[in-house]
PDB file of C-alpha atoms in Angstrom:
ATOM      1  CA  UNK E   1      10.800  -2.766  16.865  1.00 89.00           C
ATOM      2  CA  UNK E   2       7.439  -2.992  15.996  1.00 92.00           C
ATOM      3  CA  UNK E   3       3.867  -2.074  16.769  1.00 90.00           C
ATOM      4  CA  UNK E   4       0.766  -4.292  15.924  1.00 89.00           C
ATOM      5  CA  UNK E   5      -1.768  -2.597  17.418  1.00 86.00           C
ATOM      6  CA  UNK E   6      -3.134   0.737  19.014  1.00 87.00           C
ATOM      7  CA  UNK E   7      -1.565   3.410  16.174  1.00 89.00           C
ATOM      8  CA  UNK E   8      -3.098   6.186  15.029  1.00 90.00           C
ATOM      9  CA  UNK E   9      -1.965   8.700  12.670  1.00 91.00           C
ATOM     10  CA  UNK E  10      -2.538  12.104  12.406  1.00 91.00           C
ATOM     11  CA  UNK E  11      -1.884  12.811   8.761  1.00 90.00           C
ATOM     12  CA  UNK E  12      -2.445  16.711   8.165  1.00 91.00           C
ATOM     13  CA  UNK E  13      -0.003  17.606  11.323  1.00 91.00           C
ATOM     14  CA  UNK E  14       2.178  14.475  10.165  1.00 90.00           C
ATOM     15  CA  UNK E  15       2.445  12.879  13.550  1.00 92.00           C
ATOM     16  CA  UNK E  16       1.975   9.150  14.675  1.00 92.00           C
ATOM     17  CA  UNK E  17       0.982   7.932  17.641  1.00 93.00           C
ATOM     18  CA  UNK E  18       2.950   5.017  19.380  1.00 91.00           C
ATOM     19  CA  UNK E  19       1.785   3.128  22.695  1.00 90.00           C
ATOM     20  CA  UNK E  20       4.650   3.898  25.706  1.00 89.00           C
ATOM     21  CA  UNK E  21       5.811   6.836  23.486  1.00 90.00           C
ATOM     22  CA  UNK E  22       3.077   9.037  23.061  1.00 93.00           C
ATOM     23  CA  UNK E  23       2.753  11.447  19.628  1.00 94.00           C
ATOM     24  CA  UNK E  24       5.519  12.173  17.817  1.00 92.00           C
ATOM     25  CA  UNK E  25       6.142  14.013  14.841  1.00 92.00           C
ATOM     26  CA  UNK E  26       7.292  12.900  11.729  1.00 89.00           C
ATOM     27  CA  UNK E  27       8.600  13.879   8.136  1.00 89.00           C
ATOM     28  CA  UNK E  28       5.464  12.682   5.648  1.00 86.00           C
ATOM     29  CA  UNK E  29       7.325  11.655   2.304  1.00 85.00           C
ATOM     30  CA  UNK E  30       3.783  10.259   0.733  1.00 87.00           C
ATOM     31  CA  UNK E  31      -0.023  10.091   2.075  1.00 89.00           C
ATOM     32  CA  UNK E  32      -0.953   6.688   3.320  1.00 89.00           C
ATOM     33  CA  UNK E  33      -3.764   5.195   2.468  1.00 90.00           C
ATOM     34  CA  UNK E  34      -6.331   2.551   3.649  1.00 90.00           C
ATOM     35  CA  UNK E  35      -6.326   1.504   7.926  1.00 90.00           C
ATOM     36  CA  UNK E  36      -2.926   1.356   9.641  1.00 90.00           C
ATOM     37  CA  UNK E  37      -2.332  -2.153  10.749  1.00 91.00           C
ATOM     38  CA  UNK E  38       0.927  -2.177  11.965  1.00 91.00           C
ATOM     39  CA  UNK E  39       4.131   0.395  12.286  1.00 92.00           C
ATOM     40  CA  UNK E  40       7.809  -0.538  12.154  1.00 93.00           C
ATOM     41  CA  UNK E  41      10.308   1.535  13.819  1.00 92.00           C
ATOM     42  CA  UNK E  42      14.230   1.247  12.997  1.00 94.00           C
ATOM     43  CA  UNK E  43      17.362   2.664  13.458  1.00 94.00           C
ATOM     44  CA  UNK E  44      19.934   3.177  10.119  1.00 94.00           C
ATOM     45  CA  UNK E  45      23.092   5.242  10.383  1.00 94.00           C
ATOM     46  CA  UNK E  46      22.014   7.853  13.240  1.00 94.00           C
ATOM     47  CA  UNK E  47      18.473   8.258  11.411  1.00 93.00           C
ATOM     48  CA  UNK E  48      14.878   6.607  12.909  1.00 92.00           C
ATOM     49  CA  UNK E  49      12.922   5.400  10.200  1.00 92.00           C
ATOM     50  CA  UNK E  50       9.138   4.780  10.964  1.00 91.00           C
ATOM     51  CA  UNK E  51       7.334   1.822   8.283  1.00 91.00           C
ATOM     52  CA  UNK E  52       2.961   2.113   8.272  1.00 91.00           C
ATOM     53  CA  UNK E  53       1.647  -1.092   6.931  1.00 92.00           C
ATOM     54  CA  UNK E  54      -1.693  -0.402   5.652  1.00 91.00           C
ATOM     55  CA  UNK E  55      -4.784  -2.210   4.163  1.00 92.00           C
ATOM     56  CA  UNK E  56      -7.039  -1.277   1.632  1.00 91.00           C
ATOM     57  CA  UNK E  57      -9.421  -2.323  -0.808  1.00 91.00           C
ATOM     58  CA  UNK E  58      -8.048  -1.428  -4.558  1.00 87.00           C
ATOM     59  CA  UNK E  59     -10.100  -1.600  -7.626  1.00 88.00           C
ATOM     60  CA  UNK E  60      -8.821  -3.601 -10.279  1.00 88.00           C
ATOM     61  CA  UNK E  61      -7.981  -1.881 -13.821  1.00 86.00           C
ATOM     62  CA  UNK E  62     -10.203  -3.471 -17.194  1.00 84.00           C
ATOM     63  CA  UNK E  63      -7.881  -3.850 -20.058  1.00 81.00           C
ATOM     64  CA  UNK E  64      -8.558  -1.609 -22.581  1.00 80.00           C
ATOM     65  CA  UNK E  65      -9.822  -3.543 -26.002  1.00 73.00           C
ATOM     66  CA  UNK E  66      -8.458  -1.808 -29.166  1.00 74.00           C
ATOM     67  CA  UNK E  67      -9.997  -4.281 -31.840  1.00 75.00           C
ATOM     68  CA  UNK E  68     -11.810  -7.584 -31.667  1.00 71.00           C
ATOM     69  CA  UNK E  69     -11.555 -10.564 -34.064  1.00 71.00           C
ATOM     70  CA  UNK E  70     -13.268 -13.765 -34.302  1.00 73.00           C
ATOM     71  CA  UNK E  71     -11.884 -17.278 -34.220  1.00 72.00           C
ATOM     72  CA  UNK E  72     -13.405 -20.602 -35.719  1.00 72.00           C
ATOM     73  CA  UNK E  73     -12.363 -23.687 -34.916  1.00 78.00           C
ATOM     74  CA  UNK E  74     -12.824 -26.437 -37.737  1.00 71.00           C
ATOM     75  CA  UNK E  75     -11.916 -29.835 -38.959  1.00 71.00           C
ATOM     76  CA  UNK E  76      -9.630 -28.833 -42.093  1.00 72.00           C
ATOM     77  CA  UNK E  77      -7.302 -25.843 -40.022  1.00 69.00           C
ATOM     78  CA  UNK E  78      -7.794 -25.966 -36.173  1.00 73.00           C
ATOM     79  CA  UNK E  79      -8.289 -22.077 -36.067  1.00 72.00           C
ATOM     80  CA  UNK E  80      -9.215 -19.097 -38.450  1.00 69.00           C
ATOM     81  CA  UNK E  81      -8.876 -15.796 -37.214  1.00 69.00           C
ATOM     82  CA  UNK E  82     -11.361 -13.711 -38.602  1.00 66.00           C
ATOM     83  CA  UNK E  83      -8.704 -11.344 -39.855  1.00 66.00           C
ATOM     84  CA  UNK E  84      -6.806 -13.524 -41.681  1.00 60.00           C
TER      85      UNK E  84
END
């Protein structure tokens, strides 16, 4: 089942809070990052399993330039590289 709205998350005591149900505690395998927008709750082979969707804002990486070379585009060959 699922949970859209009204979770909260208590990270450093690793418990979650779920309307009807109240806090519970939980086993943390990674921090979660960014605002909780929705939790997924399931049951697998005796074992609940609790999924936090989050949303956050993430900085995108500049490629890293090792060299630069110039191009020129002519009339004779349609495009000489600058390094041959």
């Amino acid at each position: 089942f699922r949970y859209p709205q009204g979770c909260k998350l208590d990270q450093p005591n690793s418990r979650i809070f779920l309307p009807k149900l109240g806090w519970i505690r939980y086993r943390n395998s990674r921090d979660v990052l960014g605002e909780v927008r929705n939790v997924t709750v399931s049951y697998s082979s005796g074992k609940w399993f609790v999924s936090i969707q989050t949303q956050r804002e993430v900085e995108q990486p500049l490629p890293a330039a090792t060299s630069a070379i110039g191009i020129d585009v002519g009339i004779v060959r349609f495009a000489t590289m600058s390094d041959g």
